[in-house]
mmCIF file of C-alpha atoms in Angstrom:
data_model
loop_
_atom_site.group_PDB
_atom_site.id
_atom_site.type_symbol
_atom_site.label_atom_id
_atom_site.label_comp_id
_atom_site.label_asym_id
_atom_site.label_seq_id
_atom_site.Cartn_x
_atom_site.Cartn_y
_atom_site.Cartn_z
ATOM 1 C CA UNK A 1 5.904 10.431 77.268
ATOM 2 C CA UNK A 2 8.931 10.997 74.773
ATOM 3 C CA UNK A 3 10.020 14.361 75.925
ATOM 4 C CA UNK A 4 11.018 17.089 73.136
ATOM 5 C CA UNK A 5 13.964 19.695 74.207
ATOM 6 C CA UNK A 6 14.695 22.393 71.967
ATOM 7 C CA UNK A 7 17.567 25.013 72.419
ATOM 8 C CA UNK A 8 17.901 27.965 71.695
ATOM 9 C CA UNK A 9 14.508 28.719 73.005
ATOM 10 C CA UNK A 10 15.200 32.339 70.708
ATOM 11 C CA UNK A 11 18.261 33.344 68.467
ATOM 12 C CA UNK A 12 18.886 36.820 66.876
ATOM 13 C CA UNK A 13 20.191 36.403 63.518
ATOM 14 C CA UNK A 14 21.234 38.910 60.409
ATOM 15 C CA UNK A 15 20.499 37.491 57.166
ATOM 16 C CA UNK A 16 23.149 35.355 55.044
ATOM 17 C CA UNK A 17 24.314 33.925 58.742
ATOM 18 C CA UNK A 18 24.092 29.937 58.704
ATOM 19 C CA UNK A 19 21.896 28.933 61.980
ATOM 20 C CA UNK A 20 21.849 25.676 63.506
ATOM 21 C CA UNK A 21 19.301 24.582 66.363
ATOM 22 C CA UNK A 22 18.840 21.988 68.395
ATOM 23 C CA UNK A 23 16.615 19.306 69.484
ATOM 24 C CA UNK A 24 17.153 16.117 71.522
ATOM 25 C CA UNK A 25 14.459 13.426 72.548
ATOM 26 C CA UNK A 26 14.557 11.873 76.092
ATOM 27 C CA UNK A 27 14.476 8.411 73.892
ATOM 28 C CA UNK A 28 15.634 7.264 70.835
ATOM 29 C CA UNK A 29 13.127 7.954 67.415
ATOM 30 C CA UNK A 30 15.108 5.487 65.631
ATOM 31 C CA UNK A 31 13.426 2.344 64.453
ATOM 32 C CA UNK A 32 15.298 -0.814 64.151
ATOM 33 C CA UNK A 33 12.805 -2.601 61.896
ATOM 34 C CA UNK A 34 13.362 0.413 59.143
ATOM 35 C CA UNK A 35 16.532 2.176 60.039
ATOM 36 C CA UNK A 36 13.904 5.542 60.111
ATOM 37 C CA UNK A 37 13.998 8.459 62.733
ATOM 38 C CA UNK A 38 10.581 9.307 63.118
ATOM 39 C CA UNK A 39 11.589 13.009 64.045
ATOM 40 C CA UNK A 40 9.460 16.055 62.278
ATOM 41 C CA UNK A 41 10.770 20.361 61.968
ATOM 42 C CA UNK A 42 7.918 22.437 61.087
ATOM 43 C CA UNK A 43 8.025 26.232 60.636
ATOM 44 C CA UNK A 44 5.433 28.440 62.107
ATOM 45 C CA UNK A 45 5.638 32.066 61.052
ATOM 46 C CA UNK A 46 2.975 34.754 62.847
ATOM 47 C CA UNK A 47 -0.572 34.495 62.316
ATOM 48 C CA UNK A 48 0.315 31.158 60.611
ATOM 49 C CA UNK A 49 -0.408 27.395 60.648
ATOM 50 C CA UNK A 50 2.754 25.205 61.376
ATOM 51 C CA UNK A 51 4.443 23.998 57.937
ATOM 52 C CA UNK A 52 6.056 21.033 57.422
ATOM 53 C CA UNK A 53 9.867 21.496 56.375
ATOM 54 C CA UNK A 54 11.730 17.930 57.235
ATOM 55 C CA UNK A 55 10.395 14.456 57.967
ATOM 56 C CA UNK A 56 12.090 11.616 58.932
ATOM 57 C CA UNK A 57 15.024 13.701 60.406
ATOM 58 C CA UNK A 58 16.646 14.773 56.984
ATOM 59 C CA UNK A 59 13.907 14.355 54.436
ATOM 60 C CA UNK A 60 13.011 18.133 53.040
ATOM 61 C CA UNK A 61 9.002 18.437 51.874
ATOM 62 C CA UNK A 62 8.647 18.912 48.167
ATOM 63 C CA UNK A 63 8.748 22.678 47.497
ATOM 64 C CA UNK A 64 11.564 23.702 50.950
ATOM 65 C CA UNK A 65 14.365 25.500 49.767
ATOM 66 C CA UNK A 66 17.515 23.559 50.180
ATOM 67 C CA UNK A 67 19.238 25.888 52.645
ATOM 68 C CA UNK A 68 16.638 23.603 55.228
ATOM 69 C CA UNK A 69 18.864 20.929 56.557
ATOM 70 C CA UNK A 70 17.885 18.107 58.739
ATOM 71 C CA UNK A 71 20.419 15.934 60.761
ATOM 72 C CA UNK A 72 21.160 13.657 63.124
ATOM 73 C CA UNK A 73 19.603 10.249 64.664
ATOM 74 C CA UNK A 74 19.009 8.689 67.754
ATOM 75 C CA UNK A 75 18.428 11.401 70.202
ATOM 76 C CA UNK A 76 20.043 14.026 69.092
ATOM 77 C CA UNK A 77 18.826 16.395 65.916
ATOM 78 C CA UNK A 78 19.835 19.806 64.125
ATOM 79 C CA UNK A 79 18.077 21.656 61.714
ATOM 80 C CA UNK A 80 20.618 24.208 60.177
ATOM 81 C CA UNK A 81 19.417 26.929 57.695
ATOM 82 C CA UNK A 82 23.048 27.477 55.739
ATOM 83 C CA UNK A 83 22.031 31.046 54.905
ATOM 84 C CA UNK A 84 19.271 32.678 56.868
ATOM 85 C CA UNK A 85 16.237 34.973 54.555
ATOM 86 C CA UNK A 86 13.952 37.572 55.890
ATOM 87 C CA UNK A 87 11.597 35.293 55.350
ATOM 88 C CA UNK A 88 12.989 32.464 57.322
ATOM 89 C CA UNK A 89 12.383 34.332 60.877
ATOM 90 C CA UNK A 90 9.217 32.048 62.195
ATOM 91 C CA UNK A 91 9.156 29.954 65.239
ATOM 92 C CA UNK A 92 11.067 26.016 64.453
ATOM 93 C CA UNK A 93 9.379 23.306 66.003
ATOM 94 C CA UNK A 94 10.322 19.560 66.363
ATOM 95 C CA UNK A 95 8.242 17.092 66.686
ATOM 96 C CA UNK A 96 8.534 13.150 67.668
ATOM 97 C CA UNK A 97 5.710 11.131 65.883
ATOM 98 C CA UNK A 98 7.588 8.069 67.265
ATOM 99 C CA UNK A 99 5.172 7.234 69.445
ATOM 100 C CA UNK A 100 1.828 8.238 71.412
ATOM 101 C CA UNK A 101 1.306 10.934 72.830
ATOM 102 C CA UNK A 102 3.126 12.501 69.843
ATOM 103 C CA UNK A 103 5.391 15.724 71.354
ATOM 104 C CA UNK A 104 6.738 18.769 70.390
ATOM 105 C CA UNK A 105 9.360 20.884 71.414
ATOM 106 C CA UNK A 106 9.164 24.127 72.834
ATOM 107 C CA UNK A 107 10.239 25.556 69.715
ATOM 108 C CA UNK A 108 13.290 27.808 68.389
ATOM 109 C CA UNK A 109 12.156 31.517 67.477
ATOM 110 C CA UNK A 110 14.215 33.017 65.344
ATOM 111 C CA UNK A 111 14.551 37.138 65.073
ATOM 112 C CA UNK A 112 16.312 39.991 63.305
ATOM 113 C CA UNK A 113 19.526 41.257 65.093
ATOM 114 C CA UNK B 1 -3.994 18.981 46.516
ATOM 115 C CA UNK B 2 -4.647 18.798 49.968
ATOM 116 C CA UNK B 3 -6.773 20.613 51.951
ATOM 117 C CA UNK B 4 -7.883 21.055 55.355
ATOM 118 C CA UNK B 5 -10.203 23.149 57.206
ATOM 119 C CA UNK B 6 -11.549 23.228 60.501
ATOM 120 C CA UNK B 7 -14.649 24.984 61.923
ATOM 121 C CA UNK B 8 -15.856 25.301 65.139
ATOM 122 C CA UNK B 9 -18.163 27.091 67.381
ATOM 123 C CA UNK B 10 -15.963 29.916 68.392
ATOM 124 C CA UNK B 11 -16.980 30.410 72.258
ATOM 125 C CA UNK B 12 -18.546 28.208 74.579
ATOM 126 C CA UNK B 13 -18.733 27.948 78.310
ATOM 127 C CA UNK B 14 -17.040 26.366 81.023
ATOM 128 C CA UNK B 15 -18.472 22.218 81.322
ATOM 129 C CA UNK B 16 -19.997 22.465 77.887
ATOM 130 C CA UNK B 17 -18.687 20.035 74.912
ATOM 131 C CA UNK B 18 -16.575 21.279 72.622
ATOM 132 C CA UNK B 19 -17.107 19.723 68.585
ATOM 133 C CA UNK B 20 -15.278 20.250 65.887
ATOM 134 C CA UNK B 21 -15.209 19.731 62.273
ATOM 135 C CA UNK B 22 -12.642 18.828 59.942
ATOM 136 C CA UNK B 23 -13.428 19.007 55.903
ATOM 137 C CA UNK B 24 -10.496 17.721 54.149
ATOM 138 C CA UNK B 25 -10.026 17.146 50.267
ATOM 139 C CA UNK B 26 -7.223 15.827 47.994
ATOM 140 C CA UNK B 27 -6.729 12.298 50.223
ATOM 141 C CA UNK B 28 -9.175 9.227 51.570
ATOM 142 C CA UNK B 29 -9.369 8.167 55.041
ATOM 143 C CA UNK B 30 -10.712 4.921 53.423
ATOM 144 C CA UNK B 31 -7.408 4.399 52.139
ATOM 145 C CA UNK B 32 -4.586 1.911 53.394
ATOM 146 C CA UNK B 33 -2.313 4.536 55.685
ATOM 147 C CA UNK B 34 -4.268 7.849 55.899
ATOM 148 C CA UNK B 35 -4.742 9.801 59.331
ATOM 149 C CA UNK B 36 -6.049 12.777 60.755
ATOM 150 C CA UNK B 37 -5.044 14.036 63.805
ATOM 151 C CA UNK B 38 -6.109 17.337 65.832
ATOM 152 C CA UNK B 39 -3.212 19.509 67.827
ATOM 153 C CA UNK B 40 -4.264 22.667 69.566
ATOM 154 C CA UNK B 41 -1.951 25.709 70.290
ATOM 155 C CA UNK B 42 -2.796 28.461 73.085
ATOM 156 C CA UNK B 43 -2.315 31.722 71.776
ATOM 157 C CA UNK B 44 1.545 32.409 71.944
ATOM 158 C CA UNK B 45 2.626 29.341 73.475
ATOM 159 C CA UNK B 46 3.406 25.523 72.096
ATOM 160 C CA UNK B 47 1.777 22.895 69.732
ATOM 161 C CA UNK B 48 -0.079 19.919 72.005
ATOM 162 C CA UNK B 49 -1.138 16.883 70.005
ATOM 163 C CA UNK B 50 -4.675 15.380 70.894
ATOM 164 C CA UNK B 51 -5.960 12.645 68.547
ATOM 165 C CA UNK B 52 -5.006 10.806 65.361
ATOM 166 C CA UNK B 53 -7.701 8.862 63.549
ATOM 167 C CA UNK B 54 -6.646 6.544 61.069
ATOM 168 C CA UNK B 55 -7.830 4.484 57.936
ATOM 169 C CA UNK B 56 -8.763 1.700 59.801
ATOM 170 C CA UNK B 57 -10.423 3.623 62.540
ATOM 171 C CA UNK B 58 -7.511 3.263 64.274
ATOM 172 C CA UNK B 59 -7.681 5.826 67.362
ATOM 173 C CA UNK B 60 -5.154 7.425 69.754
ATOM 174 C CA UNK B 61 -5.414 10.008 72.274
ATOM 175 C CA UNK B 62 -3.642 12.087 74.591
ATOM 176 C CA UNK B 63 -3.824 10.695 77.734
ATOM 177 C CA UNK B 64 -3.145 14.107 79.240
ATOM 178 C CA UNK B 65 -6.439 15.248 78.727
ATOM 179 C CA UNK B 66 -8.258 12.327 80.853
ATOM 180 C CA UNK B 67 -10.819 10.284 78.457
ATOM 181 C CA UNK B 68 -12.208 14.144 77.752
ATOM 182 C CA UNK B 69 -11.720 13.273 73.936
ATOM 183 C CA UNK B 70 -13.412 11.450 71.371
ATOM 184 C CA UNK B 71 -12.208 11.952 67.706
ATOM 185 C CA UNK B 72 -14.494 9.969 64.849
ATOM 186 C CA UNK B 73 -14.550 10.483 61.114
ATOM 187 C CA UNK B 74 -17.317 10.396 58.141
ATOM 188 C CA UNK B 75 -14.896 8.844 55.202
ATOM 189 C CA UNK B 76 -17.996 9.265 53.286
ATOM 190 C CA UNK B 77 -17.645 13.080 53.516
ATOM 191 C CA UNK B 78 -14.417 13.423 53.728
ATOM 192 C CA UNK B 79 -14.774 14.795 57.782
ATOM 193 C CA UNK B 80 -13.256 14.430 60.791
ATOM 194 C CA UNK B 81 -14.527 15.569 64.359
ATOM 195 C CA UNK B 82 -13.254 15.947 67.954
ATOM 196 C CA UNK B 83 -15.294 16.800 70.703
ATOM 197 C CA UNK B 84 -13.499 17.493 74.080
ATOM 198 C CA UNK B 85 -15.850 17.209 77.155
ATOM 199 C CA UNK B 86 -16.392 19.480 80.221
ATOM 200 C CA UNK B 87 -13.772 22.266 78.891
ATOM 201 C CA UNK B 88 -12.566 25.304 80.930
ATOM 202 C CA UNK B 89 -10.402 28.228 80.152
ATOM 203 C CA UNK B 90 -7.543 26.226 79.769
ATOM 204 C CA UNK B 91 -8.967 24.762 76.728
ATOM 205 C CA UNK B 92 -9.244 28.301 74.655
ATOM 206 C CA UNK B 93 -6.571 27.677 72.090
ATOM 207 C CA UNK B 94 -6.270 27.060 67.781
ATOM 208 C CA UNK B 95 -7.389 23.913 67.223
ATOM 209 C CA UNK B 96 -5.744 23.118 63.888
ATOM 210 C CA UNK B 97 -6.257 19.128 62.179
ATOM 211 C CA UNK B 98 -3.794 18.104 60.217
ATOM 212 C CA UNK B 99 -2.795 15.180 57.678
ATOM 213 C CA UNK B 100 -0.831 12.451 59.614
ATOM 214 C CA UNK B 101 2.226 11.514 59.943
ATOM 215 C CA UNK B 102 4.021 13.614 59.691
ATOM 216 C CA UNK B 103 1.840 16.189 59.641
ATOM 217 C CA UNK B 104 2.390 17.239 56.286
ATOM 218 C CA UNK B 105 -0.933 19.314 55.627
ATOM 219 C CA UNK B 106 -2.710 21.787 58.646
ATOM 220 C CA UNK B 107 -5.677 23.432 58.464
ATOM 221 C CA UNK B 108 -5.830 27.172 58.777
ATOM 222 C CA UNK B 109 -7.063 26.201 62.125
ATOM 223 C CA UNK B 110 -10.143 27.479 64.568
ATOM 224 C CA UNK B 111 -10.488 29.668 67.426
ATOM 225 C CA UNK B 112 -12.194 28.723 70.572
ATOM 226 C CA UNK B 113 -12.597 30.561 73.726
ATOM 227 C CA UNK B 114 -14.200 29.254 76.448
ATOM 228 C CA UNK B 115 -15.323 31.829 78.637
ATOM 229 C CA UNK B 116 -18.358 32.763 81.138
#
């Protein structure tokens, strides 16, 4: 199995801060054949089902706000929210749909300092 | 627009079969590409993925959960299902379905306990 590692596991954050978390795969999630990383964030906020905010590493879902940033390739991945909202504090999960059994990180919580 | 919704019986027992529905609209899983899959989530801890169904009845599973799953679809009504066999506590989670891959659509997702 492809394992997901996220870090932080929890950051405290005060809105307009940028944030940046990681998450690295134990193998690469980028395919040759199509240059794609098959690497997923989703953002689950309390009480909530998971949302979709990147695909393909860097790709932002129709309707994310732009401050959602995707990066990286290979292994290693960031999702960086350039200026934190109230309403961005949710858990951030990554997820590799590379291969079977897809996995997901741990997940980043994010909370008010 | 897609939609998803899943529905389930709520509580069962320990060794009893869990099934579970998933009613989708605004997508085809008669068409080239389109997949379901089912991911469950204990309360407060991580996401687990389970099953994907695809167009072509297509099927994977997580091999974590020992041949205990079987995920099938009615294209017809626009449905898919997952039963998990034999369950025990440590199968009392959300059990959400979502629109594959990514997952770019979830359910609301469906509460099961399994309890004596």
């Amino acid at each position: 199995d492809i394992v997901m590692t996220q870090t932080p596991s929890s950051q405290a954050v005060s809105a307009g801060e940028k944030v940046t978390m990681s998450c690295k795969s134990s193998q690469s999630l980028l395919y040759s054949e199509n240059k794609k990383n098959y690497l997923a964030w989703y953002q689950q906020k309390p009480g909530q089902s998971p949302k979709l905010l990147i695909s393909w590493a860097s790709t932002r879902e129709s309707g994310v706000p732009d401050r959602f940033i995707g990066s990286g390739s290979g292994t290693d991945f960031t999702l960086t929210i350039s200026s934190v909202q109230a309403e961005d504090l949710a858990v951030y999960y990554c997820e590799q749909y590379y291969d079977t059994p897809y996995t997901f990180g741990a997940g980043t919580k994010l909370e008010l300092k | 627009q897609v939609t998803l919704k899943e529905s389930g019986p709520g509580i069962l027992q320990p060794s009893q079969t869990l099934s579970l529905t998933c009613t989708f609209s605004g997508f085809s899983l008669s068409t080239y590409g389109m997949g379901v899959g089912w991911i469950r989530q204990p309360s407060g801890k991580g996401l687990e993925w389970l099953a994907n169904i695809w167009w072509d009845d297509d099927k994977y599973y997580n091999p974590s959960l020992k041949n205990r799953l079987t995920i099938s679809k009615d294209t017809s009504n626009n449905q898919a299902f997952l039963k998990i066999t034999n369950v025990d506590t440590a199968d009392t989670a959300t059990y959400y379905c979502a629109r594959i891959c990514p997952m770019d659509a979830w359910g609301q997702g469906a509460s099961v306990t399994v309890s004596s």
